[in-house]
Amino acid sequence: MNQTQYVPYSDEIRQLMRKKSGILFSAHRRKDDGILDEATAMFIEAGELEEQIARLLENDSQPKAEGVPVLSLRRITKVQRSEHSENAVIHWVSAASCYMNAGDFSRAGKLFEFILTKDIRPRLRREVKKFKKRCETENKKKPKIGE
């Protein structure tokens, strides 16, 4: 029988994920209700939380030296480290998506560029390239200061 394995996250990561989910849900509701200023601020906040989660997951994915205290006080296997690393990429993509929803295509594009430096699966790489291209297109549409 094939069972899904649970990858343990630190309490800090789980708490940030809960907070981000609530903010993201509210941001979409505000956007749907036409309260765009609030939605934009919330999308940016959710994106920043996603980046924080991704950094923490990447830190969790790094092998720890013996005898060095780990803040989370957990031991994770090599497989779990790999899964944390892959999940970190998903959170980087989600952060960039939040910035796109906020209309900050410059910030999103830079994040997509950063994601492309990661070891990611070919299908995801293609999708990230498409999103990056969209950000570049949107940035070209914006008027420059003084025009």
mmCIF file of C-alpha atoms in Angstrom:
data_model
loop_
_atom_site.group_PDB
_atom_site.id
_atom_site.type_symbol
_atom_site.label_atom_id
_atom_site.label_comp_id
_atom_site.label_asym_id
_atom_site.label_seq_id
_atom_site.Cartn_x
_atom_site.Cartn_y
_atom_site.Cartn_z
ATOM 1 C CA MET A 1 0.000 0.000 0.000
ATOM 2 C CA ASN A 2 1.402 3.391 -1.019
ATOM 3 C CA GLN A 3 1.101 5.898 1.809
ATOM 4 C CA THR A 4 1.773 9.605 1.640
ATOM 5 C CA GLN A 5 4.569 10.529 3.990
ATOM 6 C CA TYR A 6 4.273 13.567 6.202
ATOM 7 C CA VAL A 7 7.264 15.888 5.981
ATOM 8 C CA PRO A 8 7.677 17.515 9.372
ATOM 9 C CA TYR A 9 7.903 21.282 9.407
ATOM 10 C CA SER A 10 8.999 23.390 12.318
ATOM 11 C CA ASP A 11 6.347 25.137 14.385
ATOM 12 C CA GLU A 12 7.602 28.445 12.985
ATOM 13 C CA ILE A 13 7.036 27.324 9.389
ATOM 14 C CA ARG A 14 3.567 25.937 10.153
ATOM 15 C CA GLN A 15 2.608 29.162 11.941
ATOM 16 C CA LEU A 16 3.790 31.294 9.006
ATOM 17 C CA MET A 17 1.885 29.061 6.565
ATOM 18 C CA ARG A 18 -1.339 29.500 8.541
ATOM 19 C CA LYS A 19 -0.876 33.268 8.715
ATOM 20 C CA LYS A 20 -0.062 33.509 4.995
ATOM 21 C CA SER A 21 -3.093 31.408 4.046
ATOM 22 C CA GLY A 22 -5.434 33.683 5.992
ATOM 23 C CA ILE A 23 -3.953 36.822 4.456
ATOM 24 C CA LEU A 24 -4.053 35.350 0.952
ATOM 25 C CA PHE A 25 -7.688 34.296 1.365
ATOM 26 C CA SER A 26 -8.586 37.808 2.546
ATOM 27 C CA ALA A 27 -6.613 39.391 -0.305
ATOM 28 C CA HIS A 28 -8.589 37.431 -2.900
ATOM 29 C CA ARG A 29 -11.871 38.367 -1.202
ATOM 30 C CA ARG A 30 -10.919 42.058 -1.144
ATOM 31 C CA LYS A 31 -9.921 41.865 -4.817
ATOM 32 C CA ASP A 32 -13.239 40.186 -5.698
ATOM 33 C CA ASP A 33 -15.082 42.890 -3.722
ATOM 34 C CA GLY A 34 -13.207 45.637 -5.588
ATOM 35 C CA ILE A 35 -11.254 46.848 -2.544
ATOM 36 C CA LEU A 36 -8.049 46.946 -4.543
ATOM 37 C CA ASP A 37 -5.812 49.046 -2.274
ATOM 38 C CA GLU A 38 -6.319 46.640 0.622
ATOM 39 C CA ALA A 39 -5.993 43.612 -1.660
ATOM 40 C CA THR A 40 -2.708 44.908 -3.067
ATOM 41 C CA ALA A 41 -1.230 45.451 0.398
ATOM 42 C CA MET A 42 -2.365 41.992 1.469
ATOM 43 C CA PHE A 43 -0.909 40.313 -1.628
ATOM 44 C CA ILE A 44 2.427 41.983 -0.903
ATOM 45 C CA GLU A 45 2.295 40.863 2.733
ATOM 46 C CA ALA A 46 1.441 37.299 1.668
ATOM 47 C CA GLY A 47 4.318 37.353 -0.836
ATOM 48 C CA GLU A 48 6.751 38.443 1.852
ATOM 49 C CA LEU A 49 5.539 35.632 4.113
ATOM 50 C CA GLU A 50 5.931 33.143 1.240
ATOM 51 C CA GLU A 51 9.524 34.306 0.787
ATOM 52 C CA GLN A 52 10.169 33.876 4.500
ATOM 53 C CA ILE A 53 8.697 30.358 4.401
ATOM 54 C CA ALA A 54 10.816 29.479 1.353
ATOM 55 C CA ARG A 55 13.999 30.676 3.070
ATOM 56 C CA LEU A 56 13.193 28.631 6.176
ATOM 57 C CA LEU A 57 12.468 25.538 4.066
ATOM 58 C CA GLU A 58 15.722 25.990 2.176
ATOM 59 C CA ASN A 59 17.549 26.280 5.482
ATOM 60 C CA ASP A 60 15.841 23.066 6.640
ATOM 61 C CA SER A 61 16.944 21.350 3.423
ATOM 62 C CA GLN A 62 20.637 21.948 4.137
ATOM 63 C CA PRO A 63 22.525 19.140 5.888
ATOM 64 C CA LYS A 64 23.472 20.107 9.423
ATOM 65 C CA ALA A 65 26.949 19.494 10.805
ATOM 66 C CA GLU A 66 27.102 17.127 13.756
ATOM 67 C CA GLY A 67 27.242 18.919 17.068
ATOM 68 C CA VAL A 68 25.843 22.165 15.649
ATOM 69 C CA PRO A 69 22.585 23.106 17.378
ATOM 70 C CA VAL A 70 19.587 23.311 15.073
ATOM 71 C CA LEU A 71 17.015 25.931 16.017
ATOM 72 C CA SER A 72 14.083 23.686 15.138
ATOM 73 C CA LEU A 73 15.512 20.855 17.292
ATOM 74 C CA ARG A 74 14.381 18.303 14.712
ATOM 75 C CA ARG A 75 16.260 15.781 12.651
ATOM 76 C CA ILE A 76 15.101 15.238 9.107
ATOM 77 C CA THR A 77 16.227 12.627 6.600
ATOM 78 C CA LYS A 78 17.902 13.261 3.235
ATOM 79 C CA VAL A 79 14.602 12.515 1.487
ATOM 80 C CA GLN A 80 12.820 15.043 3.685
ATOM 81 C CA ARG A 81 15.561 17.601 2.986
ATOM 82 C CA SER A 82 14.972 17.097 -0.740
ATOM 83 C CA GLU A 83 11.216 17.519 -0.271
ATOM 84 C CA HIS A 84 11.770 20.670 1.783
ATOM 85 C CA SER A 85 13.982 22.037 -0.996
ATOM 86 C CA GLU A 86 11.314 21.316 -3.626
ATOM 87 C CA ASN A 87 8.628 22.824 -1.414
ATOM 88 C CA ALA A 88 10.788 25.922 -0.957
ATOM 89 C CA VAL A 89 10.697 26.448 -4.726
ATOM 90 C CA ILE A 90 6.899 26.188 -4.675
ATOM 91 C CA HIS A 91 6.801 28.923 -2.028
ATOM 92 C CA TRP A 92 9.179 31.117 -4.084
ATOM 93 C CA VAL A 93 6.785 30.712 -7.046
ATOM 94 C CA SER A 94 3.813 31.494 -4.822
ATOM 95 C CA ALA A 95 5.559 34.639 -3.547
ATOM 96 C CA ALA A 96 6.148 35.800 -7.117
ATOM 97 C CA SER A 97 2.500 35.077 -7.929
ATOM 98 C CA CYS A 98 1.436 37.213 -4.957
ATOM 99 C CA TYR A 99 3.540 40.095 -6.289
ATOM 100 C CA MET A 100 1.959 39.657 -9.730
ATOM 101 C CA ASN A 101 -1.492 39.853 -8.118
ATOM 102 C CA ALA A 102 -0.354 43.054 -6.403
ATOM 103 C CA GLY A 103 0.721 44.450 -9.780
ATOM 104 C CA ASP A 104 4.414 44.495 -8.807
ATOM 105 C CA PHE A 105 5.683 42.802 -11.957
ATOM 106 C CA SER A 106 9.225 44.043 -11.439
ATOM 107 C CA ARG A 107 9.524 42.318 -8.070
ATOM 108 C CA ALA A 108 7.811 39.191 -9.394
ATOM 109 C CA GLY A 109 10.100 39.081 -12.430
ATOM 110 C CA LYS A 110 13.217 39.316 -10.274
ATOM 111 C CA LEU A 111 11.930 36.487 -8.117
ATOM 112 C CA PHE A 112 11.176 34.331 -11.171
ATOM 113 C CA GLU A 113 14.714 35.033 -12.377
ATOM 114 C CA PHE A 114 16.028 33.879 -8.982
ATOM 115 C CA ILE A 115 13.881 30.726 -9.158
ATOM 116 C CA LEU A 116 15.431 29.860 -12.519
ATOM 117 C CA THR A 117 18.830 29.616 -10.781
ATOM 118 C CA LYS A 118 17.446 26.730 -8.709
ATOM 119 C CA ASP A 119 17.516 23.048 -9.581
ATOM 120 C CA ILE A 120 13.869 22.659 -10.610
ATOM 121 C CA ARG A 121 11.938 20.164 -12.681
ATOM 122 C CA PRO A 122 11.721 20.853 -16.440
ATOM 123 C CA ARG A 123 7.946 21.408 -16.464
ATOM 124 C CA LEU A 124 8.145 23.948 -13.633
ATOM 125 C CA ARG A 125 11.110 25.638 -15.341
ATOM 126 C CA ARG A 126 8.976 26.119 -18.490
ATOM 127 C CA GLU A 127 6.124 27.592 -16.436
ATOM 128 C CA VAL A 128 8.448 29.938 -14.533
ATOM 129 C CA LYS A 129 9.938 31.148 -17.838
ATOM 130 C CA LYS A 130 6.413 31.928 -19.103
ATOM 131 C CA PHE A 131 5.589 33.902 -15.956
ATOM 132 C CA LYS A 132 8.911 35.760 -16.153
ATOM 133 C CA LYS A 133 8.174 36.684 -19.775
ATOM 134 C CA ARG A 134 4.723 37.960 -18.759
ATOM 135 C CA CYS A 135 6.337 40.120 -16.056
ATOM 136 C CA GLU A 136 8.772 41.549 -18.605
ATOM 137 C CA THR A 137 5.869 42.348 -20.945
ATOM 138 C CA GLU A 138 3.887 44.037 -18.159
ATOM 139 C CA ASN A 139 6.930 46.071 -17.105
ATOM 140 C CA LYS A 140 7.348 47.368 -20.666
ATOM 141 C CA LYS A 141 3.740 48.608 -20.590
ATOM 142 C CA LYS A 142 4.352 50.780 -17.517
ATOM 143 C CA PRO A 143 5.114 54.409 -18.302
ATOM 144 C CA LYS A 144 8.543 55.619 -17.248
ATOM 145 C CA ILE A 145 8.819 58.530 -14.809
ATOM 146 C CA GLY A 146 8.708 61.805 -16.736
ATOM 147 C CA GLU A 147 6.856 60.423 -19.768
#
